[in-house]
CSV table of C-alpha atoms and ligand atoms in Angstrom, one decimal:
chain,number,residue,atom,x,y,z
A,189,MET,CA,0.2,0.9,-11.6
A,190,CYS,CA,2.1,0.3,-8.4
A,191,ARG,CA,2.5,-2.9,-6.5
A,192,HIS,CA,2.3,-3.2,-2.8
A,193,LEU,CA,2.5,-5.7,0.0
A,194,GLY,CA,1.8,-6.0,3.7
A,195,TYR,CA,3.0,-8.7,6.2
A,196,LEU,CA,2.0,-9.6,9.7
A,197,GLY,CA,3.5,-12.6,11.5
A,198,PRO,CA,6.7,-13.9,13.1
A,199,PRO,CA,9.6,-11.6,12.5
A,200,VAL,CA,11.3,-12.1,9.1
A,201,PRO,CA,14.2,-10.3,7.4
A,202,LEU,CA,12.8,-7.6,5.1
A,203,LYS,CA,14.7,-9.4,2.2
A,204,ASP,CA,12.2,-12.3,2.6
A,205,LEU,CA,9.6,-9.9,1.1
A,206,LEU,CA,11.6,-7.5,-0.9
A,207,PHE,CA,14.3,-9.6,-2.6
A,208,ASP,CA,14.5,-13.3,-2.0
A,209,PRO,CA,11.3,-14.9,-3.2
A,210,PRO,CA,11.1,-15.6,-7.0
A,211,HIS,CA,8.5,-12.9,-7.4
A,212,ALA,CA,9.6,-10.6,-4.6
A,213,LEU,CA,8.5,-6.9,-4.5
A,214,ALA,CA,11.8,-5.9,-6.2
A,215,THR,CA,11.0,-8.3,-9.0
A,216,GLN,CA,7.5,-7.1,-9.3
A,217,ALA,CA,9.0,-3.6,-9.8
A,218,TRP,CA,10.7,-4.5,-13.1
A,219,ALA,CA,8.7,-7.6,-14.2
A,220,PRO,CA,5.1,-7.3,-12.9
A,221,ARG,CA,2.8,-9.9,-14.2
A,222,ASP,CA,-0.6,-8.4,-13.7
A,223,MET,CA,-0.5,-4.6,-14.4
A,224,ARG,CA,-4.1,-3.6,-15.2
A,225,GLY,CA,-5.0,-0.3,-16.7
A,226,GLY,CA,-1.6,0.8,-18.1
A,227,GLY,CA,1.9,1.1,-16.9
A,228,THR,CA,4.7,-1.5,-17.6
A,229,ILE,CA,7.2,-1.2,-14.8
A,230,ASN,CA,7.3,0.3,-11.3
A,231,ALA,CA,10.4,2.5,-11.6
A,232,ASP,CA,9.1,5.8,-10.1
A,233,GLY,CA,10.2,5.2,-6.5
A,234,PHE,CA,9.5,2.8,-3.7
A,235,GLY,CA,9.0,2.8,0.1
A,236,VAL,CA,9.3,0.2,2.8
A,237,GLY,CA,8.0,0.7,6.3
A,238,TRP,CA,8.2,-1.6,9.4
A,239,TRP,CA,7.2,-1.5,13.0
A,240,PRO,CA,10.1,-2.2,15.4
A,241,PRO,CA,9.0,-4.0,18.5
A,242,GLY,CA,8.1,-1.5,21.2
A,243,ALA,CA,8.5,1.6,19.0
A,244,ALA,CA,5.8,4.2,19.0
A,245,ALA,CA,5.8,4.6,15.3
A,246,PRO,CA,7.0,2.7,12.2
A,247,VAL,CA,10.3,3.3,10.5
A,248,ARG,CA,10.0,4.2,6.8
A,249,HIS,CA,12.6,4.3,4.1
A,250,ARG,CA,11.5,5.7,0.7
A,251,SER,CA,13.0,7.0,-2.5
A,252,ALA,CA,12.1,8.5,-5.9
A,253,MET,CA,14.5,6.0,-7.5
A,254,PRO,CA,13.7,2.4,-8.7
A,255,ILE,CA,14.0,-0.1,-5.9
A,256,TRP,CA,16.8,-2.0,-7.7
A,257,THR,CA,19.0,1.1,-7.8
A,258,ASP,CA,19.3,1.5,-4.0
A,259,ALA,CA,22.6,-0.1,-3.4
A,260,SER,CA,22.2,0.0,0.4
A,261,LEU,CA,18.8,-1.7,0.5
A,262,PRO,CA,19.8,-5.3,0.1
A,263,LEU,CA,22.1,-5.3,3.1
A,264,LEU,CA,19.7,-3.2,5.1
A,265,ALA,CA,16.9,-5.7,4.2
A,266,ALA,CA,19.1,-8.6,5.2
A,267,ALA,CA,20.0,-7.1,8.6
A,268,THR,CA,16.5,-5.8,9.5
A,269,THR,CA,13.8,-8.2,10.8
A,270,ALA,CA,10.2,-7.2,11.5
A,271,GLY,CA,6.9,-8.9,12.3
A,272,ALA,CA,4.9,-6.2,10.5
A,273,VAL,CA,5.9,-4.7,7.2
A,274,LEU,CA,4.2,-2.5,4.5
A,275,ALA,CA,6.0,-1.7,1.3
A,276,ALA,CA,5.3,-0.4,-2.2
A,277,VAL,CA,6.9,0.2,-5.6
A,278,ARG,CA,5.5,3.1,-7.7
A,279,SER,CA,4.6,3.6,-11.3
A,280,ALA,CA,3.6,7.3,-11.4
A,281,THR,CA,0.4,8.1,-13.2
A,282,VAL,CA,1.0,10.4,-16.1
A,283,GLY,CA,1.2,14.0,-15.0
A,284,MET,CA,2.0,13.2,-11.3
A,285,PRO,CA,5.5,14.1,-10.0
A,286,VAL,CA,8.2,11.6,-9.5
A,287,VAL,CA,9.5,12.6,-6.1
A,288,GLU,CA,10.3,10.8,-2.9
A,289,THR,CA,7.3,12.2,-1.1
A,290,ALA,CA,4.9,10.8,-3.6
A,291,ALA,CA,6.1,7.2,-2.9
A,292,ALA,CA,4.0,5.1,-0.6
A,293,PRO,CA,3.9,4.2,2.2
A,294,PHE,CA,2.5,7.4,3.6
A,295,THR,CA,2.5,7.6,7.4
A,296,ASP,CA,0.8,9.2,10.4
A,297,GLY,CA,1.4,8.0,14.0
A,298,ARG,CA,1.3,4.2,13.9
A,299,TRP,CA,-0.3,4.1,10.4
A,300,LEU,CA,1.3,3.3,7.1
A,301,PHE,CA,-0.8,3.6,3.9
A,302,SER,CA,-0.4,2.7,0.2
A,303,HIS,CA,-2.5,3.1,-2.9
A,304,ASN,CA,-2.3,1.1,-6.0
A,305,GLY,CA,-4.3,2.7,-8.8
A,306,VAL,CA,-5.6,6.1,-10.0
A,307,VAL,CA,-8.3,8.6,-9.2
A,308,ARG,CA,-9.9,9.5,-12.5
A,309,GLY,CA,-10.3,13.2,-12.9
A,310,TRP,CA,-8.1,14.0,-9.9
A,311,PRO,CA,-8.1,16.6,-8.3
A,312,SER,CA,-11.4,18.1,-9.3
A,313,ALA,CA,-13.3,14.8,-9.2
A,314,VAL,CA,-12.6,14.5,-5.4
A,315,ALA,CA,-12.7,18.2,-4.5
A,316,ALA,CA,-16.0,17.7,-2.7
A,317,GLN,CA,-14.6,15.0,-0.5
A,318,ALA,CA,-11.4,17.0,0.2
A,319,ARG,CA,-13.5,20.0,1.2
A,320,ASP,CA,-14.4,18.3,4.4
A,321,LEU,CA,-10.7,18.2,5.5
A,322,PRO,CA,-9.0,20.8,7.6
A,323,VAL,CA,-7.2,23.2,5.3
A,324,GLU,CA,-3.9,22.4,7.1
A,325,ASP,CA,-4.2,18.8,5.9
A,326,LEU,CA,-4.4,19.9,2.3
A,327,LEU,CA,-1.5,22.4,2.7
A,328,THR,CA,0.7,19.7,4.2
A,329,LEU,CA,0.0,16.9,1.7
A,330,ASP,CA,3.0,14.8,1.1
A,331,ALA,CA,2.8,15.4,-2.7
A,332,PRO,CA,0.4,16.7,-5.2
A,333,THR,CA,-0.9,13.3,-6.2
A,334,ASP,CA,-4.1,11.3,-6.1
A,335,SER,CA,-2.6,8.8,-3.7
A,336,ALA,CA,-1.5,11.5,-1.2
A,337,THR,CA,-5.1,12.9,-1.5
A,338,LEU,CA,-6.6,9.5,-0.7
A,339,TRP,CA,-4.3,9.2,2.3
A,340,ALA,CA,-5.5,12.6,3.6
A,341,LEU,CA,-9.1,11.4,3.2
A,342,VAL,CA,-8.4,8.2,5.1
A,343,ARG,CA,-6.3,9.9,7.7
A,344,GLY,CA,-9.1,12.5,8.3
A,345,LYS,CA,-11.5,9.7,9.1
A,346,LEU,CA,-9.0,7.9,11.3
A,347,ARG,CA,-8.3,11.1,13.2
A,348,ALA,CA,-12.1,11.6,13.6
A,349,GLY,CA,-12.2,8.3,15.4
A,350,GLU,CA,-13.7,6.1,12.7
A,351,PRO,CA,-12.8,2.4,12.9
A,352,PRO,CA,-10.1,1.8,10.2
A,353,ALA,CA,-11.9,-0.7,8.1
A,354,LYS,CA,-14.9,1.6,8.0
A,355,ALA,CA,-12.7,4.6,7.1
A,356,VAL,CA,-11.0,2.8,4.2
A,357,ALA,CA,-14.3,1.3,2.9
A,358,ALA,CA,-16.0,4.7,3.1
A,359,VAL,CA,-13.2,6.5,1.2
A,360,VAL,CA,-13.2,3.9,-1.6
A,361,THR,CA,-17.0,4.0,-1.9
A,362,GLU,CA,-17.2,7.8,-1.9
A,363,VAL,CA,-14.3,8.3,-4.3
A,364,ALA,CA,-15.5,5.5,-6.7
A,365,ALA,CA,-18.9,7.3,-6.8
A,366,ALA,CA,-17.3,10.7,-7.3
A,367,ALA,CA,-14.7,9.6,-9.8
A,368,PRO,CA,-16.1,6.7,-11.8
A,369,GLY,CA,-13.5,4.4,-13.4
A,370,SER,CA,-11.0,4.9,-10.6
A,371,ARG,CA,-8.7,2.1,-9.5
A,372,LEU,CA,-8.6,2.0,-5.7
A,373,ASN,CA,-6.6,-0.8,-4.2
A,374,LEU,CA,-5.7,0.7,-0.8
A,375,LEU,CA,-3.6,-0.9,1.9
A,376,LEU,CA,-3.5,0.4,5.5
A,377,GLY,CA,-1.7,-1.0,8.5
A,378,ASP,CA,-0.8,-0.2,12.1
A,379,GLY,CA,1.5,-3.1,12.9
A,380,ASP,CA,-1.2,-5.3,14.4
A,381,ARG,CA,-3.8,-5.3,11.6
A,382,MET,CA,-4.1,-4.6,7.9
A,383,ILE,CA,-7.0,-3.3,5.8
A,384,ALA,CA,-6.9,-3.7,2.0
A,385,THR,CA,-9.3,-3.1,-0.8
A,386,THR,CA,-9.7,-4.4,-4.4
A,387,LEU,CA,-11.2,-2.1,-6.9
A,388,GLY,CA,-9.7,-2.4,-10.4
A,389,HIS,CA,-6.4,-4.1,-9.5
A,390,ALA,CA,-4.9,-7.4,-8.6
A,391,LEU,CA,-4.4,-8.5,-5.0
A,392,SER,CA,-3.6,-11.9,-3.4
A,393,VAL,CA,-3.5,-13.1,0.2
A,394,ARG,CA,-1.5,-15.9,1.8
A,395,SER,CA,-2.8,-16.8,5.1
A,396,LEU,CA,-0.9,-19.3,7.1
A,397,ARG,CA,-1.3,-20.5,10.7
A,398,ASP,CA,0.5,-17.5,12.3
A,399,SER,CA,1.2,-15.1,9.4
A,400,THR,CA,-0.7,-13.1,6.8
A,401,LEU,CA,0.8,-11.7,3.6
A,402,ILE,CA,-1.2,-9.5,1.3
A,403,SER,CA,0.4,-8.6,-2.0
A,404,SER,CA,-0.5,-7.2,-5.4
A,405,GLU,CA,1.0,-10.4,-6.9
A,406,PRO,CA,1.9,-13.7,-5.2
A,407,LEU,CA,5.6,-13.7,-4.2
A,408,ASP,CA,6.0,-17.4,-5.0
A,409,PRO,CA,4.1,-20.2,-6.7
A,410,GLY,CA,3.1,-21.7,-3.3
A,411,PRO,CA,-0.4,-23.2,-3.1
A,412,ALA,CA,-1.5,-21.0,-0.2
A,413,TRP,CA,-2.0,-17.9,-2.3
A,414,GLN,CA,-5.6,-16.9,-2.9
A,415,PRO,CA,-6.6,-14.2,-5.4
A,416,VAL,CA,-8.9,-11.6,-3.9
A,417,PRO,CA,-11.9,-10.9,-6.2
A,418,ASP,CA,-12.6,-7.3,-7.3
A,419,GLY,CA,-14.7,-5.1,-5.0
A,420,ARG,CA,-13.6,-6.5,-1.7
A,421,LEU,CA,-12.6,-5.3,1.7
A,422,VAL,CA,-9.8,-7.4,3.3
A,423,VAL,CA,-9.3,-7.2,7.1
A,424,ALA,CA,-6.4,-9.1,8.4
A,425,THR,CA,-4.3,-9.9,11.5
A,426,ALA,CA,-1.5,-12.4,11.7
A,427,GLY,CA,-3.0,-15.7,10.6
A,428,ARG,CA,-6.5,-14.4,10.1
A,429,VAL,CA,-8.1,-12.9,7.1
A,430,GLU,CA,-11.7,-11.7,6.5
A,431,ILE,CA,-12.8,-10.8,3.0
A,432,THR,CA,-16.2,-9.1,2.5
A,433,PRO,CA,-17.8,-7.2,-0.3
A,434,LEU,CA,-17.0,-3.5,-0.2
B,779,LIG,N1,-1.7,7.2,-9.2
B,779,LIG,C1,-0.7,7.1,-8.1
B,779,LIG,C2,0.5,7.9,-8.3
B,779,LIG,O1,0.9,8.2,-9.4
B,779,LIG,C3,-0.5,5.6,-7.7
B,779,LIG,C4,0.6,4.9,-8.4
B,779,LIG,C5,0.1,3.7,-9.2
B,779,LIG,O2,-0.6,2.8,-8.7
B,779,LIG,N2,0.4,3.7,-10.4
B,779,LIG,O3,1.2,8.1,-7.4
């Protein structure tokens, strides 16, 4: 199952999240410590997105290759700083394609989105939820995967004007009811705030005075990391985290 992270705070080089910490995202790709529900490594692609100051939309780089094989990324990650980052490494669910467009983060406008987990019985289990979407949204899915379907469901609610935390919580609740046993750790960000859920997978937060880091697994052994219990909604800005039951 994939690993993902989101950062909000003072600008840092991307390498401070992707490569440098002892358990950075690139390390979690080949040596994850807490993969629940199958999967051993996250070698089926990766994506990193960040919000440059003043830009209308985030920049995203993704690939179908393992993160450690991208020879350009370490230098790019050393030279690029950002105060808002969302990144993921992927372990494809059996039967789902290993293609660049299936790698999170997915994007729309200012939003970036990632899913860590699986929708049991996809796609038929969530056909009723998807039926509410405009047919154009289904015809232009990034990839035929459960994660891209979840993004279409969340995006549909965002476009309809629902507050983001409500949209994310509603999709998790509805999909969990329609597809029991699903694992639904979602992560959504717009550069100013992040919304995350825990349902069936690991997640930790590190909230410092002026920064917040949310990650499937802690990046370092520092004492500020707190595990998020299962079944929670996390709403965060830089330095502020609220955790409530889903
Ligand atoms: N099931 C999704 C996919 O295959 C999410 C990846 C994961 O968490 N393993 O794309």
